[in-house]
């Protein structure tokens, strides 16, 4: 929202420029300058961490004034059109068309939302734009209204497009049923299928077309199942020599080529040997394919243990392991703060234990941090954060602070060793930070 407001603060700009400035604020800069902007941003984050550690009585400053060396930002192999997933909204456009398919400029709070087509956005690939344009054509032909506000009626809602490097395309259309009966719903689904398989939408060459009835802003498969109208139930992607299936609600890194670079670096930082046990925490959230990190490193460790709250993600991880002939992985479904203490409390395995945590923006639950601190077998920890200035900062301090029995933070503290930023989102201000901690 803040970015959108900033985009709206350029009254002399075209709507396209406002959208680009809101979603991809670095788009005007040459790529090397973008990387420098992100490096300075990550440096400020490490400076904050260093200061906070000093406040805890930890002599954190190393040469250079930071708690650990900060390496240059690792560039994305693909700079334009790198997104493998795009979510398009349906709302009024600058011309007043209530069935515009695009991205928002403005905020609901200020009641100035405008939906702008994303044809000019540099981070979105042409295929996604093509599907969005076809969806707009379809709903403009439809006698049913778009659903701008739930209480005001209307039906056609957002579109999610997913693509893979194998040329697969999945489209997921969200529809508010309002008071429509089953026969009317069946008619709409049939028309949608016909448009994309026999009509103008055939140009999109969809591998999968899904339909979801939803009366909520966000709806899981368990709450309202994804209905396959056409094609294959999954699309497939290859990453680091492994093949992964992608479900409609699967979590995965938005930049496939960038993910390969990231995971290769994680493998090197783990320094895992043949007798190492790898603990992959939150292995299906925070933007990851289910179990991707663990599966990609399975060949260099003796065992992988994955923990993930989304049961469907665990199912996908198990399928991906079996499909790729990987037999040394086990995945546990449940909240990490519940499952992890149960796994680690009785840990008596003498083999080296390396942990990789990859939480969502909300960071790790406090009980997960406590369990990691308490397990002395974990000597090496890699924290992958998509928002290191947020809740992750609190986790860093909890992992590195002196033992505090009052907070049940026992065990030897960790210390940051090196920080490596990865540019997974060119043209935006966002960066993925990998922080290696040891004890």
Short mmCIF file of C-alpha atoms in Angstrom, two decimals:
data_model
loop_
_atom_site.label_atom_id
_atom_site.label_comp_id
_atom_site.label_asym_id
_atom_site.label_seq_id
_atom_site.Cartn_x
_atom_site.Cartn_y
_atom_site.Cartn_z
CA UNK A 1 0.00 0.00 0.00
CA UNK A 2 2.81 2.36 0.85
CA UNK A 3 4.36 1.71 -2.56
CA UNK A 4 1.01 2.29 -4.23
CA UNK A 5 0.63 5.64 -2.48
CA UNK A 6 4.09 6.61 -3.64
CA UNK A 7 3.09 5.65 -7.18
CA UNK A 8 0.01 7.88 -6.92
CA UNK A 9 2.11 10.84 -5.80
CA UNK A 10 3.22 11.49 -9.39
CA UNK A 11 0.28 13.45 -10.81
CA UNK A 12 2.04 14.21 -14.10
CA UNK A 13 2.80 10.56 -14.79
CA UNK A 14 0.75 8.23 -16.95
CA UNK A 15 -1.15 5.43 -15.22
CA UNK A 16 1.39 2.96 -16.58
CA UNK A 17 4.25 4.93 -15.03
CA UNK A 18 2.41 5.15 -11.72
CA UNK A 19 1.94 1.40 -11.65
CA UNK A 20 5.57 0.75 -12.57
CA UNK A 21 6.75 3.18 -9.89
CA UNK A 22 4.50 1.54 -7.30
CA UNK A 23 5.35 -2.10 -7.98
CA UNK A 24 8.85 -1.87 -9.46
CA UNK A 25 10.29 1.40 -8.11
CA UNK A 26 13.81 0.70 -9.41
CA UNK A 27 12.75 0.06 -13.00
CA UNK A 28 14.34 3.26 -14.34
CA UNK A 29 17.81 2.37 -13.00
CA UNK A 30 20.39 0.30 -14.93
CA UNK A 31 20.62 -3.14 -13.35
CA UNK A 32 24.06 -2.60 -11.78
CA UNK A 33 22.73 0.51 -10.05
CA UNK A 34 19.76 -1.50 -8.77
CA UNK A 35 22.18 -3.98 -7.21
CA UNK A 36 24.10 -1.16 -5.55
CA UNK A 37 20.88 0.29 -4.08
CA UNK A 38 20.03 -3.13 -2.65
CA UNK A 39 23.54 -3.60 -1.26
CA UNK A 40 23.29 -0.33 0.65
CA UNK A 41 19.88 -1.36 1.97
CA UNK A 42 21.23 -4.71 3.20
CA UNK A 43 24.21 -2.95 4.75
CA UNK A 44 21.87 -0.76 6.80
CA UNK A 45 20.05 -3.88 8.00
CA UNK A 46 23.34 -5.43 9.14
CA UNK A 47 24.32 -2.16 10.83
CA UNK A 48 21.05 -2.30 12.77
CA UNK A 49 21.71 -5.92 13.76
CA UNK A 50 25.24 -5.00 14.86
CA UNK A 51 23.96 -2.14 17.02
CA UNK A 52 21.25 -4.29 18.57
CA UNK A 53 23.78 -7.00 19.41
CA UNK A 54 26.05 -4.40 21.00
CA UNK A 55 23.10 -3.29 23.15
CA UNK A 56 22.86 -6.88 24.41
CA UNK A 57 26.48 -6.68 25.57
CA UNK A 58 27.87 -8.67 22.64
CA UNK A 59 31.09 -7.42 21.10
CA UNK A 60 29.69 -7.76 17.60
CA UNK A 61 31.70 -5.31 15.49
CA UNK A 62 34.15 -6.87 13.10
CA UNK A 63 36.45 -5.15 10.59
CA UNK A 64 34.22 -2.96 8.48
CA UNK A 65 31.96 -2.09 11.39
CA UNK A 66 29.48 -4.93 10.83
CA UNK A 67 28.78 -8.06 12.83
CA UNK A 68 29.87 -10.17 9.84
CA UNK A 69 31.08 -9.62 6.28
CA UNK A 70 28.42 -8.57 3.78
CA UNK A 71 29.05 -9.96 0.32
CA UNK A 72 27.94 -8.18 -2.86
CA UNK A 73 24.36 -8.80 -3.99
CA UNK A 74 24.20 -11.91 -6.16
CA UNK A 75 22.43 -10.83 -9.37
CA UNK A 76 19.43 -12.58 -10.86
CA UNK A 77 20.30 -14.58 -14.01
CA UNK A 78 17.12 -13.15 -15.57
CA UNK A 79 16.32 -9.45 -15.11
CA UNK A 80 13.14 -8.97 -17.16
CA UNK A 81 10.05 -11.20 -17.20
CA UNK A 82 11.45 -13.40 -14.45
CA UNK A 83 8.21 -13.99 -12.53
CA UNK A 84 6.76 -17.50 -12.75
CA UNK A 85 3.61 -16.44 -10.90
CA UNK A 86 1.46 -13.32 -11.33
CA UNK A 87 -1.78 -12.39 -9.59
CA UNK A 88 -4.08 -10.05 -11.48
CA UNK A 89 -7.04 -8.23 -9.94
CA UNK A 90 -10.33 -7.19 -11.53
CA UNK A 91 -11.56 -3.65 -10.89
CA UNK A 92 -12.28 -0.30 -12.53
CA UNK A 93 -9.61 0.90 -14.89
CA UNK A 94 -8.52 4.48 -15.62
CA UNK A 95 -11.15 4.59 -18.37
CA UNK A 96 -13.91 3.48 -15.99
CA UNK A 97 -14.14 -0.07 -17.33
CA UNK A 98 -15.19 -2.15 -14.26
CA UNK A 99 -13.82 -5.31 -15.90
CA UNK A 100 -10.20 -4.23 -16.23
CA UNK A 101 -7.70 -7.02 -15.45
CA UNK A 102 -4.44 -5.69 -14.03
CA UNK A 103 -2.67 -4.46 -10.89
CA UNK A 104 -3.74 -1.88 -8.36
CA UNK A 105 -2.62 1.71 -8.01
CA UNK A 106 -4.05 3.46 -4.93
CA UNK A 107 -5.47 2.13 -1.65
CA UNK A 108 -8.79 0.95 -0.33
CA UNK A 109 -8.36 3.24 2.66
CA UNK A 110 -8.17 6.30 0.44
CA UNK A 111 -10.84 4.90 -1.89
CA UNK A 112 -8.75 5.75 -4.90
CA UNK A 113 -7.99 2.28 -6.26
CA UNK A 114 -7.53 2.06 -10.01
CA UNK A 115 -6.80 -1.20 -11.82
CA UNK A 116 -4.14 -0.69 -14.48
CA UNK A 117 -3.21 -3.20 -17.16
CA UNK A 118 0.25 -4.68 -16.61
CA UNK A 119 1.31 -4.90 -20.27
CA UNK A 120 4.29 -2.61 -19.65
CA UNK A 121 5.56 -4.22 -16.42
CA UNK A 122 9.14 -5.43 -16.88
CA UNK A 123 9.04 -8.15 -14.22
CA UNK A 124 6.01 -9.93 -15.73
CA UNK A 125 6.59 -12.30 -18.69
CA UNK A 126 4.65 -11.95 -21.96
CA UNK A 127 2.72 -15.19 -21.39
CA UNK A 128 1.19 -13.87 -18.16
CA UNK A 129 0.16 -10.65 -19.90
CA UNK A 130 -1.40 -12.64 -22.73
CA UNK A 131 -3.52 -14.74 -20.36
CA UNK A 132 -4.60 -11.62 -18.45
CA UNK A 133 -5.66 -9.93 -21.69
CA UNK A 134 -7.67 -13.00 -22.74
CA UNK A 135 -9.35 -13.20 -19.34
CA UNK A 136 -10.36 -9.55 -19.65
CA UNK A 137 -11.80 -10.24 -23.09
CA UNK A 138 -13.81 -13.14 -21.69
CA UNK A 139 -15.31 -11.28 -18.73
CA UNK A 140 -16.10 -8.26 -20.91
CA UNK A 141 -18.19 -10.59 -23.07
CA UNK A 142 -19.87 -12.08 -20.01
CA UNK A 143 -23.25 -10.71 -18.85
CA UNK A 144 -22.09 -11.26 -15.25
CA UNK A 145 -20.51 -8.32 -13.43
CA UNK A 146 -17.07 -8.25 -11.90
CA UNK A 147 -16.94 -8.58 -8.11
CA UNK A 148 -15.38 -5.35 -6.93
CA UNK A 149 -16.94 -5.34 -3.45
CA UNK A 150 -18.41 -8.56 -2.06
CA UNK A 151 -21.50 -6.90 -0.56
CA UNK A 152 -22.33 -5.16 -3.84
CA UNK A 153 -22.55 -8.40 -5.81
CA UNK A 154 -20.71 -9.37 -8.97
CA UNK A 155 -18.81 -12.53 -9.73
CA UNK A 156 -15.56 -12.34 -11.75
CA UNK A 157 -12.55 -11.91 -9.52
CA UNK A 158 -8.81 -12.36 -9.67
CA UNK A 159 -6.64 -14.40 -12.02
CA UNK A 160 -3.45 -16.25 -11.08
CA UNK A 161 -1.07 -17.31 -13.86
CA UNK A 162 1.79 -19.72 -13.31
CA UNK A 163 4.38 -20.75 -15.88
CA UNK A 164 7.45 -22.97 -15.91
CA UNK A 165 10.65 -23.12 -17.91
CA UNK A 166 9.25 -26.29 -19.52
CA UNK A 167 6.63 -24.16 -21.28
CA UNK A 168 3.71 -25.11 -19.05
CA UNK A 169 1.01 -22.55 -18.18
CA UNK A 170 -1.59 -22.77 -15.42
CA UNK A 171 -4.46 -20.28 -15.03
CA UNK A 172 -6.57 -20.12 -11.86
CA UNK A 173 -9.72 -18.00 -11.91
CA UNK A 174 -11.48 -16.96 -8.71
CA UNK A 175 -15.25 -16.51 -8.88
CA UNK A 176 -17.71 -15.25 -6.27
CA UNK A 177 -20.86 -17.40 -6.58
CA UNK A 178 -23.12 -14.92 -4.76
CA UNK A 179 -26.63 -16.47 -5.07
CA UNK A 180 -26.02 -18.50 -8.24
CA UNK A 181 -27.27 -22.07 -8.22
CA UNK A 182 -25.32 -25.11 -9.37
CA UNK A 183 -26.78 -25.07 -12.89
CA UNK A 184 -25.80 -21.43 -13.39
CA UNK A 185 -22.32 -22.13 -12.04
CA UNK A 186 -21.95 -25.10 -14.38
CA UNK A 187 -22.89 -22.85 -17.31
CA UNK A 188 -20.19 -20.30 -16.42
CA UNK A 189 -17.56 -22.99 -16.06
CA UNK A 190 -18.52 -24.44 -19.43
CA UNK A 191 -18.30 -21.02 -21.11
CA UNK A 192 -14.91 -20.38 -19.52
CA UNK A 193 -13.59 -23.74 -20.68
CA UNK A 194 -14.95 -23.20 -24.18
CA UNK A 195 -13.32 -19.76 -24.44
CA UNK A 196 -9.86 -21.09 -23.52
CA UNK A 197 -10.07 -24.36 -25.47
CA UNK A 198 -12.09 -23.43 -28.57
CA UNK A 199 -12.29 -19.62 -28.58
CA UNK A 200 -9.81 -16.72 -28.55
CA UNK A 201 -8.22 -18.06 -25.36
CA UNK A 202 -6.71 -21.00 -27.26
CA UNK A 203 -3.82 -18.67 -28.10
CA UNK A 204 -2.74 -19.02 -24.46
CA UNK A 205 -2.20 -22.80 -24.90
CA UNK A 206 -3.06 -23.47 -21.27
CA UNK A 207 -1.72 -26.64 -19.71
CA UNK A 208 -4.18 -26.33 -16.82
CA UNK A 209 -7.30 -24.23 -16.27
CA UNK A 210 -8.65 -24.09 -12.72
CA UNK A 211 -11.76 -22.49 -11.26
CA UNK A 212 -12.35 -21.68 -7.59
CA UNK A 213 -15.55 -20.45 -5.99
CA UNK A 214 -14.63 -18.16 -3.13
CA UNK A 215 -16.60 -15.88 -0.83
CA UNK A 216 -13.45 -14.76 0.98
CA UNK A 217 -10.49 -12.62 0.04
CA UNK A 218 -8.25 -15.68 0.18
CA UNK A 219 -9.50 -19.24 0.17
CA UNK A 220 -7.51 -22.47 0.60
CA UNK A 221 -8.13 -25.69 -1.31
CA UNK A 222 -9.53 -27.20 1.89
CA UNK A 223 -12.02 -24.34 2.27
CA UNK A 224 -13.08 -24.37 -1.37
CA UNK A 225 -11.47 -26.94 -3.71
CA UNK A 226 -9.77 -25.89 -6.91
CA UNK A 227 -11.83 -27.31 -9.78
CA UNK A 228 -9.92 -28.47 -12.85
CA UNK A 229 -11.85 -27.35 -15.93
CA UNK A 230 -9.27 -28.33 -18.53
CA UNK A 231 -5.89 -29.96 -18.92
CA UNK A 232 -3.47 -31.48 -16.46
CA UNK A 233 -3.85 -31.30 -12.66
CA UNK A 234 -0.23 -30.18 -12.27
CA UNK A 235 2.44 -28.34 -14.20
CA UNK A 236 6.09 -29.33 -13.87
CA UNK A 237 9.33 -27.45 -13.35
CA UNK A 238 12.97 -28.52 -13.36
CA UNK A 239 15.42 -27.09 -10.89
CA UNK A 240 19.00 -28.22 -10.24
CA UNK A 241 18.41 -31.41 -12.19
CA UNK A 242 15.26 -32.34 -10.24
CA UNK A 243 11.68 -32.33 -11.43
CA UNK A 244 8.95 -30.73 -9.30
CA UNK A 245 5.19 -30.80 -9.69
CA UNK A 246 3.28 -27.61 -8.99
CA UNK A 247 -0.26 -27.70 -7.61
CA UNK A 248 -2.61 -24.70 -7.90
CA UNK A 249 -1.83 -23.63 -4.33
CA UNK A 250 1.82 -24.70 -4.19
CA UNK A 251 4.32 -22.27 -2.69
CA UNK A 252 7.40 -21.63 -4.78
CA UNK A 253 10.07 -19.05 -5.43
CA UNK A 254 8.82 -16.50 -7.94
CA UNK A 255 12.16 -16.46 -9.78
CA UNK A 256 13.15 -19.97 -10.89
CA UNK A 257 16.57 -19.10 -12.30
CA UNK A 258 17.35 -17.03 -9.21
CA UNK A 259 16.24 -19.90 -6.96
CA UNK A 260 18.78 -22.21 -8.58
CA UNK A 261 21.58 -19.78 -7.79
CA UNK A 262 20.29 -19.34 -4.23
CA UNK A 263 20.01 -23.07 -3.51
CA UNK A 264 23.46 -23.78 -4.92
CA UNK A 265 24.91 -21.19 -2.55
CA UNK A 266 22.95 -22.65 0.39
CA UNK A 267 24.40 -26.07 -0.42
CA UNK A 268 27.93 -24.66 -0.31
CA UNK A 269 27.32 -22.74 2.93
CA UNK A 270 25.94 -25.84 4.65
CA UNK A 271 29.33 -27.55 4.25
CA UNK A 272 27.41 -30.80 4.55
CA UNK A 273 29.33 -34.06 4.49
CA UNK A 274 28.13 -37.58 3.85
CA UNK A 275 27.22 -38.11 7.51
CA UNK A 276 25.31 -34.82 7.89
CA UNK A 277 21.62 -34.61 8.77
CA UNK A 278 19.91 -31.61 7.16
CA UNK A 279 16.97 -30.04 8.96
CA UNK A 280 14.75 -28.12 6.50
CA UNK A 281 12.36 -25.97 8.56
CA UNK A 282 9.32 -24.34 6.92
CA UNK A 283 10.19 -26.30 3.80
CA UNK A 284 7.05 -25.34 1.88
CA UNK A 285 6.38 -21.74 2.86
CA UNK A 286 8.06 -18.39 2.43
CA UNK A 287 8.02 -18.82 -1.31
CA UNK A 288 9.49 -22.30 -1.73
CA UNK A 289 8.54 -25.35 -3.68
CA UNK A 290 7.72 -28.01 -1.10
CA UNK A 291 11.00 -29.43 0.18
CA UNK A 292 13.07 -27.94 -2.66
CA UNK A 293 16.07 -27.00 -0.54
CA UNK A 294 16.13 -30.34 1.24
CA UNK A 295 15.62 -32.33 -1.95
CA UNK A 296 18.28 -30.37 -3.83
CA UNK A 297 20.83 -31.14 -1.09
CA UNK A 298 19.74 -34.72 -0.42
CA UNK A 299 22.53 -36.14 -2.57
CA UNK A 300 25.23 -34.64 -0.35
CA UNK A 301 23.82 -35.55 3.09
CA UNK A 302 22.80 -38.80 4.71
CA UNK A 303 19.32 -37.64 5.68
CA UNK A 304 16.90 -34.74 5.22
CA UNK A 305 14.16 -33.92 7.74
CA UNK A 306 11.57 -31.39 6.58
CA UNK A 307 9.00 -29.60 8.73
CA UNK A 308 6.06 -27.75 7.18
CA UNK A 309 2.66 -26.54 8.39
CA UNK A 310 0.78 -26.90 5.08
CA UNK A 311 -0.25 -30.54 4.72
CA UNK A 312 -0.64 -30.23 0.94
CA UNK A 313 2.94 -28.96 0.71
CA UNK A 314 4.13 -32.03 2.62
CA UNK A 315 2.22 -34.26 0.21
CA UNK A 316 3.89 -32.52 -2.74
CA UNK A 317 7.31 -32.81 -1.09
CA UNK A 318 6.87 -36.56 -0.57
CA UNK A 319 5.69 -36.97 -4.18
CA UNK A 320 8.63 -34.94 -5.48
CA UNK A 321 11.07 -37.04 -3.46
CA UNK A 322 9.62 -40.32 -4.74
CA UNK A 323 9.42 -39.06 -8.33
CA UNK A 324 13.09 -38.06 -8.28
CA UNK A 325 14.17 -41.33 -6.69
CA UNK A 326 15.21 -39.67 -3.42
CA UNK A 327 14.77 -42.00 -0.46
CA UNK A 328 16.67 -40.26 2.36
CA UNK A 329 14.05 -37.56 3.07
CA UNK A 330 11.25 -37.50 5.60
CA UNK A 331 8.70 -34.69 5.90
CA UNK A 332 6.59 -33.83 8.94
CA UNK A 333 3.31 -31.95 8.70
CA UNK A 334 2.32 -29.51 11.43
CA UNK A 335 3.21 -26.18 12.97
CA UNK A 336 6.97 -25.90 13.28
CA UNK A 337 6.63 -24.61 16.85
CA UNK A 338 4.87 -27.87 17.76
CA UNK A 339 6.70 -30.41 15.61
CA UNK A 340 10.28 -29.14 15.97
CA UNK A 341 10.55 -29.30 19.79
CA UNK A 342 9.19 -32.86 19.64
CA UNK A 343 11.80 -33.78 17.06
CA UNK A 344 14.77 -32.10 18.71
CA UNK A 345 14.13 -32.59 22.44
CA UNK A 346 15.14 -36.29 22.40
CA UNK A 347 17.84 -35.80 19.76
CA UNK A 348 20.74 -38.15 20.49
CA UNK A 349 22.01 -38.67 16.98
CA UNK A 350 25.78 -38.19 16.92
CA UNK A 351 25.83 -37.17 13.26
CA UNK A 352 26.38 -33.47 12.41
CA UNK A 353 23.08 -31.56 12.22
CA UNK A 354 22.75 -28.51 9.94
CA UNK A 355 19.55 -26.46 9.99
CA UNK A 356 18.13 -24.36 7.16
CA UNK A 357 15.20 -22.12 8.07
CA UNK A 358 13.16 -20.37 5.43
CA UNK A 359 10.14 -18.80 7.12
CA UNK A 360 7.54 -16.44 5.72
CA UNK A 361 7.74 -12.71 6.44
CA UNK A 362 6.31 -13.39 9.89
CA UNK A 363 9.61 -15.03 10.84
CA UNK A 364 10.13 -18.04 13.10
CA UNK A 365 7.85 -18.71 16.04
CA UNK A 366 9.55 -18.11 19.39
CA UNK A 367 9.27 -21.79 20.30
CA UNK A 368 11.11 -22.74 17.10
CA UNK A 369 13.98 -20.43 18.05
CA UNK A 370 14.04 -21.94 21.55
CA UNK A 371 14.13 -25.48 20.15
CA UNK A 372 17.04 -24.61 17.83
CA UNK A 373 18.95 -22.93 20.65
CA UNK A 374 18.38 -25.89 22.96
CA UNK A 375 19.57 -28.52 20.47
CA UNK A 376 23.34 -28.52 20.89
CA UNK A 377 23.74 -30.78 17.86
CA UNK A 378 22.88 -27.80 15.62
CA UNK A 379 26.19 -26.02 15.16
CA UNK A 380 25.46 -24.48 11.79
CA UNK A 381 22.31 -22.57 10.87
CA UNK A 382 21.30 -20.86 7.63
CA UNK A 383 18.51 -18.33 7.92
CA UNK A 384 16.94 -17.33 4.58
CA UNK A 385 14.85 -14.20 4.93
CA UNK A 386 12.71 -12.36 2.41
CA UNK A 387 12.32 -9.49 4.88
CA UNK A 388 15.37 -9.30 7.16
CA UNK A 389 14.40 -5.87 8.48
CA UNK A 390 11.11 -7.27 9.83
CA UNK A 391 10.40 -10.11 12.25
CA UNK A 392 13.58 -11.88 11.11
CA UNK A 393 15.60 -9.23 12.96
CA UNK A 394 13.93 -10.31 16.19
CA UNK A 395 14.84 -13.94 15.40
CA UNK A 396 18.48 -12.99 14.74
CA UNK A 397 18.71 -11.36 18.17
CA UNK A 398 17.03 -14.32 19.89
CA UNK A 399 19.45 -16.71 18.25
CA UNK A 400 22.54 -14.65 19.11
CA UNK A 401 21.76 -13.25 22.56
CA UNK A 402 23.31 -14.69 25.77
CA UNK A 403 21.31 -17.48 27.45
CA UNK A 404 18.24 -16.16 29.25
CA UNK A 405 16.50 -18.74 31.50
CA UNK A 406 13.58 -16.36 32.07
CA UNK A 407 12.78 -16.52 28.35
CA UNK A 408 13.73 -20.21 28.18
CA UNK A 409 16.53 -19.33 25.77
CA UNK A 410 19.09 -21.90 26.77
CA UNK A 411 22.06 -23.31 24.94
CA UNK A 412 25.10 -21.65 23.46
CA UNK A 413 24.26 -18.58 21.34
CA UNK A 414 24.93 -18.41 17.63
CA UNK A 415 27.10 -15.79 15.96
CA UNK A 416 26.68 -14.38 12.43
CA UNK A 417 29.50 -15.45 10.11
CA UNK A 418 28.57 -14.07 6.69
CA UNK A 419 25.61 -12.41 5.00
CA UNK A 420 24.85 -12.86 1.30
CA UNK A 421 22.00 -10.95 -0.42
CA UNK A 422 20.36 -12.49 -3.50
CA UNK A 423 18.39 -10.39 -5.95
CA UNK A 424 15.31 -12.52 -6.54
CA UNK A 425 13.16 -9.54 -7.50
CA UNK A 426 14.83 -7.22 -10.06
CA UNK A 427 13.29 -3.74 -10.46
CA UNK A 428 11.82 -3.91 -6.93
CA UNK A 429 13.45 -2.90 -3.64
CA UNK A 430 13.19 -6.44 -2.24
CA UNK A 431 16.10 -8.77 -1.63
CA UNK A 432 16.55 -12.25 -0.18
CA UNK A 433 19.19 -12.39 2.56
CA UNK A 434 21.02 -15.55 3.58
CA UNK A 435 22.62 -15.23 6.99
CA UNK A 436 25.01 -17.98 8.11
CA UNK A 437 25.18 -18.44 11.89
CA UNK A 438 27.44 -20.86 13.75
CA UNK A 439 28.33 -21.74 17.33
#
